[in-house]
Amino acid sequence: MPAHHRSSRYGRYTGGPDPLAPPVDLSEALAAVSEDVMTGYSPEQALREFLRRGGRGRDGLDDLSRRVQQRRRDLLKRHSLGGTLDEAKKLLDKALRLEREQFLRDARMDPMDRSFREMQLEGLPSSTAAAVSELASYDWQSPSAREAYEQIKDLLGREMLDQRFAGMKQALENATDADREAVAEMLRDLNDLLAKHGRGEDTDEDFQDFMAKHGDFFPENPQSVEELVDAMAQRAAAAQRLMNSMTAEQRQELMQLSAQAFGSPELMAQLGQLDANLQALRPGEDWSGSERFQGQDGLGLGDGTGVLQDIAELDGLADQLSQHYGGAGLDDLDLDALARQLGDDAAVSARTLAELERAMQDSGYLQRGTDGELRLSPRAMRRLGKSLLRDTAQQLAARSGHRDTRLAGAAGEPSGATREWQFGDVESWDTTRTITNAIRRTAAEGGDARRGLRLDVRDIEVAETEARTQAAVALLVDTSFSMAAEGRWVPMKRTALALHHLVSTRFRGDELQLIEFGRYARALPVDELTALPPVREQGTNLHHALLLATRFFRKHPSMQPVLLVVTDGEPTAHLMPDGESWFSWPPEPETLRATVEELDRLGRMGAQTTFFRLGDDPGLERFLRRMAQRIDGRVVSPDLDDLGSAVLNEYLNARSGDSDDEPWA
């Protein structure tokens, strides 16, 4: 058939991860991790929480764990363990019924013999196992009844083998004596191989010879003795747990019935030896566990063992999904087992989560410090700051009714002149002069500008600007426990991060210091402030924070000092001469006096000061109003959602010399 006429068939891709699937989206993960970090989680905990919750339209570890537990409960609620006994009883009842029918049909039968046989059948024990055992020497008159009775032995043999070798029950249906002898020979050779392996005397050649002879019994296709033992021990342990899960009466019945398996005591001896070998080689398997089945769907020994294997696999998945063990990672997840138990969609969700975990570290958003702990990287902080600044700018623009162009961060006012670009310049290009320079250079070099123009760094001219005043900005943020208790912790951090990103990317000539104050105060880099957990510690030491701000401003004497203070409580602590923090509630006059004196010092330095009052504490409102009046400052009372735009607006006003008299709600 010509190649261009060949038809194609399409179906689901089953070769692993979809090669055409889009890459994982890290923006949602980074936003969620960052939010949790700001509430007090470590980055590692925050990443774990995101993986547990999952993302938009995607199951997380908790969802998968719930599905695993639900499937486990369903298996136990649906099934019971009496399947083999029930099937054996049905075959026994059938044999007895057919034998009695034969009595009625056989008119030539001696009446005394018939009466004796009827009494013999009527006197059988109620126990199926005991009745089967008692009938072992019975001379059946009905060939059909004898066949039904022999089926009990065949059933038990196939079930006992199916417990150790999945699928054997179906494979040996209608088996011949030659088939049974092949099984017996395989068991003998297998026990010999395992015994040699236990003594350390086996070779790879022994294993290869065994598989060449009996490989059809092992569809798992193990590649070594160890793989063979692993597979068999797991199923043998599940078979033992199945027996442990039965009632004492059920176990006794099956033990008695098992003696009739295939009518071959050797089979049971070989199976017993196999269990002993496997238990000696794999003592760590769960040989003593049990489950409580509550359903009505009776399971045979082989199927029941398979269900116990499923339950063990589900328990293993539950441990993997919990991630509670040392060194846990999503690469540990058995995706094949997850697909078997919950379906392909669960495996896809787990694979995506594992890719997210790996990508968050490979992308550089999370990195390990020298102490081995995960941290948000500078790249992650920049991306988070950019996102927060964008959100804050939108709030600011919405408040003023137009786009606030002050966020552009121009280096100064245009002077009308231009000059060649030099490395490090951030001024805007003069486009007209730049293109003109490129045309002239191209013509001078013998080129034809009409056929295309390629810019060279020598062509670029920038618009000169007059120098603008640079600002030294101190953002003082209250980190007393009330900030976390009242839900102000994350908005405070968002504000600090947005301001930091604005200064570091748009106003690089300014200097910013972030100072947190609780019982004590300290200057923190933005990443440490972002990850700072709330501490249940009393004290609002504004005095110490103002001391640090004063020291910061003195390091930058040529810059305009801008002081921004975010707080939700009156000063309740001040720094003593010996460096200790003195705390008292209500605030003592000494604390207020020390705080006011330091603020006056900042006022004399010319600091443009704005207080951001959070909450409705009337004492705080009176205190901040008086403080602002002393140094010609301002008090702003924003809603929490508006805190970031309020702080950015005050910073921009301060550095541009504008005033904004609109009250903040």
Short mmCIF file of C-alpha atoms in Angstrom, two decimals, residues 72-261:
data_model
loop_
_atom_site.label_atom_id
_atom_site.label_comp_id
_atom_site.label_asym_id
_atom_site.label_seq_id
_atom_site.Cartn_x
_atom_site.Cartn_y
_atom_site.Cartn_z
CA ARG A 72 -8.86 1.40 51.44
CA ARG A 73 -12.16 1.82 53.29
CA ASP A 74 -14.12 0.78 50.20
CA LEU A 75 -12.15 -2.47 49.86
CA LEU A 76 -12.81 -3.40 53.48
CA LYS A 77 -16.51 -2.42 53.36
CA ARG A 78 -17.20 -4.27 50.11
CA HIS A 79 -15.58 -7.65 50.75
CA SER A 80 -15.70 -10.59 53.12
CA LEU A 81 -13.27 -13.50 53.41
CA GLY A 82 -15.63 -16.48 53.18
CA GLY A 83 -15.51 -16.88 49.41
CA THR A 84 -13.53 -20.11 49.26
CA LEU A 85 -15.52 -21.69 52.09
CA ASP A 86 -18.80 -20.65 50.46
CA GLU A 87 -17.71 -22.07 47.12
CA ALA A 88 -16.59 -25.32 48.74
CA LYS A 89 -19.92 -25.61 50.58
CA LYS A 90 -21.85 -25.09 47.34
CA LEU A 91 -19.87 -27.86 45.65
CA LEU A 92 -20.41 -30.17 48.65
CA ASP A 93 -24.18 -29.48 48.65
CA LYS A 94 -24.23 -30.13 44.91
CA ALA A 95 -22.41 -33.47 45.34
CA LEU A 96 -24.79 -34.59 48.12
CA ARG A 97 -27.87 -33.55 46.10
CA LEU A 98 -26.68 -35.42 43.02
CA GLU A 99 -25.87 -38.52 45.12
CA ARG A 100 -29.37 -38.55 46.69
CA GLU A 101 -30.96 -38.14 43.27
CA GLN A 102 -28.95 -41.17 42.13
CA PHE A 103 -30.45 -43.17 45.03
CA LEU A 104 -33.97 -42.38 43.78
CA ARG A 105 -33.19 -43.23 40.15
CA ASP A 106 -31.38 -46.53 40.79
CA ALA A 107 -34.18 -49.09 41.25
CA ARG A 108 -31.71 -52.01 41.31
CA MET A 109 -29.92 -50.63 44.34
CA ASP A 110 -30.07 -52.84 47.42
CA PRO A 111 -32.53 -51.22 49.94
CA MET A 112 -30.23 -51.94 52.85
CA ASP A 113 -27.26 -50.37 51.03
CA ARG A 114 -29.43 -47.34 50.14
CA SER A 115 -30.54 -46.90 53.76
CA PHE A 116 -26.98 -47.20 55.00
CA ARG A 117 -25.73 -44.61 52.50
CA GLU A 118 -28.57 -42.22 53.31
CA MET A 119 -27.76 -42.54 57.03
CA GLN A 120 -24.08 -41.93 56.23
CA LEU A 121 -24.87 -38.75 54.31
CA GLU A 122 -27.37 -37.54 56.89
CA GLY A 123 -24.81 -38.02 59.65
CA LEU A 124 -22.16 -35.82 58.07
CA PRO A 125 -20.80 -33.05 60.35
CA SER A 126 -22.13 -29.52 59.82
CA SER A 127 -18.58 -28.34 59.24
CA THR A 128 -17.76 -28.28 55.51
CA ALA A 129 -14.14 -29.22 56.16
CA ALA A 130 -15.06 -32.14 58.42
CA ALA A 131 -17.68 -33.38 55.94
CA VAL A 132 -15.22 -33.22 53.04
CA SER A 133 -12.67 -35.10 55.11
CA GLU A 134 -15.19 -37.78 56.13
CA LEU A 135 -16.24 -38.30 52.52
CA ALA A 136 -12.65 -38.91 51.39
CA SER A 137 -13.23 -42.70 51.45
CA TYR A 138 -16.89 -42.62 50.40
CA ASP A 139 -17.79 -44.75 47.39
CA TRP A 140 -19.87 -42.38 45.26
CA GLN A 141 -22.72 -43.96 43.27
CA SER A 142 -23.25 -40.92 41.06
CA PRO A 143 -20.40 -40.02 38.66
CA SER A 144 -21.66 -36.39 38.64
CA ALA A 145 -21.60 -36.29 42.45
CA ARG A 146 -18.05 -37.72 42.47
CA GLU A 147 -17.00 -35.03 39.96
CA ALA A 148 -18.48 -32.24 42.14
CA TYR A 149 -16.66 -33.63 45.16
CA GLU A 150 -13.36 -33.80 43.26
CA GLN A 151 -13.90 -30.17 42.22
CA ILE A 152 -13.64 -29.24 45.91
CA LYS A 153 -10.12 -30.65 46.04
CA ASP A 154 -9.28 -28.98 42.73
CA LEU A 155 -10.71 -25.65 43.96
CA LEU A 156 -8.69 -25.77 47.16
CA GLY A 157 -5.49 -26.62 45.32
CA ARG A 158 -5.93 -23.78 42.86
CA GLU A 159 -6.84 -21.33 45.65
CA MET A 160 -3.83 -22.32 47.75
CA LEU A 161 -1.55 -21.80 44.74
CA ASP A 162 -3.33 -18.58 43.78
CA GLN A 163 -2.44 -17.21 47.19
CA ARG A 164 1.26 -17.45 46.33
CA PHE A 165 1.12 -17.10 42.51
CA ALA A 166 -1.44 -14.60 41.25
CA GLY A 167 -3.58 -15.96 38.39
CA MET A 168 -2.92 -19.61 39.19
CA LYS A 169 -6.60 -20.31 40.01
CA GLN A 170 -7.67 -19.49 36.46
CA ALA A 171 -4.56 -20.99 34.84
CA LEU A 172 -5.10 -24.40 36.44
CA GLU A 173 -8.83 -24.65 35.78
CA ASN A 174 -9.48 -28.03 34.14
CA ALA A 175 -5.83 -28.87 34.74
CA THR A 176 -4.50 -32.34 33.94
CA ASP A 177 -2.35 -34.52 36.16
CA ALA A 178 0.62 -33.45 34.04
CA ASP A 179 -0.15 -29.81 34.81
CA ARG A 180 -0.29 -30.55 38.51
CA GLU A 181 2.98 -32.43 38.36
CA ALA A 182 4.59 -29.42 36.62
CA VAL A 183 3.45 -27.22 39.49
CA ALA A 184 4.79 -29.66 42.06
CA GLU A 185 8.14 -29.80 40.25
CA MET A 186 8.31 -25.99 40.11
CA LEU A 187 7.66 -25.78 43.87
CA ARG A 188 10.39 -28.31 44.60
CA ASP A 189 12.91 -26.47 42.42
CA LEU A 190 11.85 -23.10 43.85
CA ASN A 191 12.33 -24.23 47.44
CA ASP A 192 15.73 -25.68 46.54
CA LEU A 193 16.77 -22.36 44.96
CA LEU A 194 15.54 -20.29 47.94
CA ALA A 195 17.24 -22.62 50.42
CA LYS A 196 20.55 -22.26 48.54
CA HIS A 197 20.06 -18.50 48.41
CA GLY A 198 19.43 -18.40 52.15
CA ARG A 199 22.74 -20.20 52.70
CA GLY A 200 24.54 -17.93 50.23
CA GLU A 201 25.38 -20.86 47.94
CA ASP A 202 23.33 -19.94 44.85
CA THR A 203 24.76 -18.50 41.66
CA ASP A 204 23.28 -16.41 38.88
CA GLU A 205 23.42 -19.53 36.72
CA ASP A 206 21.12 -21.30 39.21
CA PHE A 207 18.59 -18.50 38.83
CA GLN A 208 18.82 -18.44 35.03
CA ASP A 209 18.35 -22.23 34.87
CA PHE A 210 15.30 -21.99 37.13
CA MET A 211 13.71 -19.23 35.03
CA ALA A 212 14.45 -21.07 31.77
CA LYS A 213 12.61 -24.08 33.12
CA HIS A 214 9.76 -22.44 35.08
CA GLY A 215 9.62 -18.83 33.86
CA ASP A 216 6.02 -19.22 32.63
CA PHE A 217 4.90 -19.30 36.27
CA PHE A 218 6.33 -15.79 36.87
CA PRO A 219 4.77 -13.17 34.57
CA GLU A 220 6.52 -10.44 36.60
CA ASN A 221 9.72 -11.57 34.84
CA PRO A 222 12.13 -11.03 37.77
CA GLN A 223 15.73 -10.38 36.76
CA SER A 224 17.41 -11.81 39.85
CA VAL A 225 16.76 -13.99 42.86
CA GLU A 226 16.32 -10.87 44.97
CA GLU A 227 13.56 -9.55 42.69
CA LEU A 228 11.93 -12.98 42.72
CA VAL A 229 12.02 -13.11 46.51
CA ASP A 230 10.68 -9.56 46.84
CA ALA A 231 7.67 -10.26 44.64
CA MET A 232 6.86 -13.59 46.25
CA ALA A 233 7.42 -12.45 49.83
CA GLN A 234 5.04 -9.52 49.43
CA ARG A 235 2.27 -11.82 48.23
CA ALA A 236 3.05 -14.54 50.78
CA ALA A 237 2.91 -11.96 53.59
CA ALA A 238 -0.43 -10.72 52.23
CA ALA A 239 -1.67 -14.34 52.24
CA GLN A 240 -0.67 -14.67 55.89
CA ARG A 241 -2.44 -11.39 56.76
CA LEU A 242 -5.50 -12.78 55.00
CA MET A 243 -5.49 -15.82 57.25
CA ASN A 244 -4.93 -13.59 60.29
CA SER A 245 -7.97 -11.53 59.27
CA MET A 246 -10.32 -14.52 59.30
CA THR A 247 -12.29 -15.70 62.27
CA ALA A 248 -10.92 -18.62 64.23
CA GLU A 249 -13.68 -20.85 62.78
CA GLN A 250 -12.83 -19.82 59.21
CA ARG A 251 -9.13 -20.47 59.74
CA GLN A 252 -9.82 -23.90 61.23
CA GLU A 253 -12.13 -24.83 58.35
CA LEU A 254 -9.58 -23.78 55.73
CA MET A 255 -6.71 -25.56 57.44
CA GLN A 256 -8.72 -28.78 57.45
CA LEU A 257 -9.86 -28.29 53.86
CA SER A 258 -6.35 -27.49 52.67
CA ALA A 259 -5.31 -31.03 53.46
CA GLN A 260 -7.59 -32.11 50.60
CA ALA A 261 -5.96 -29.74 48.07
#
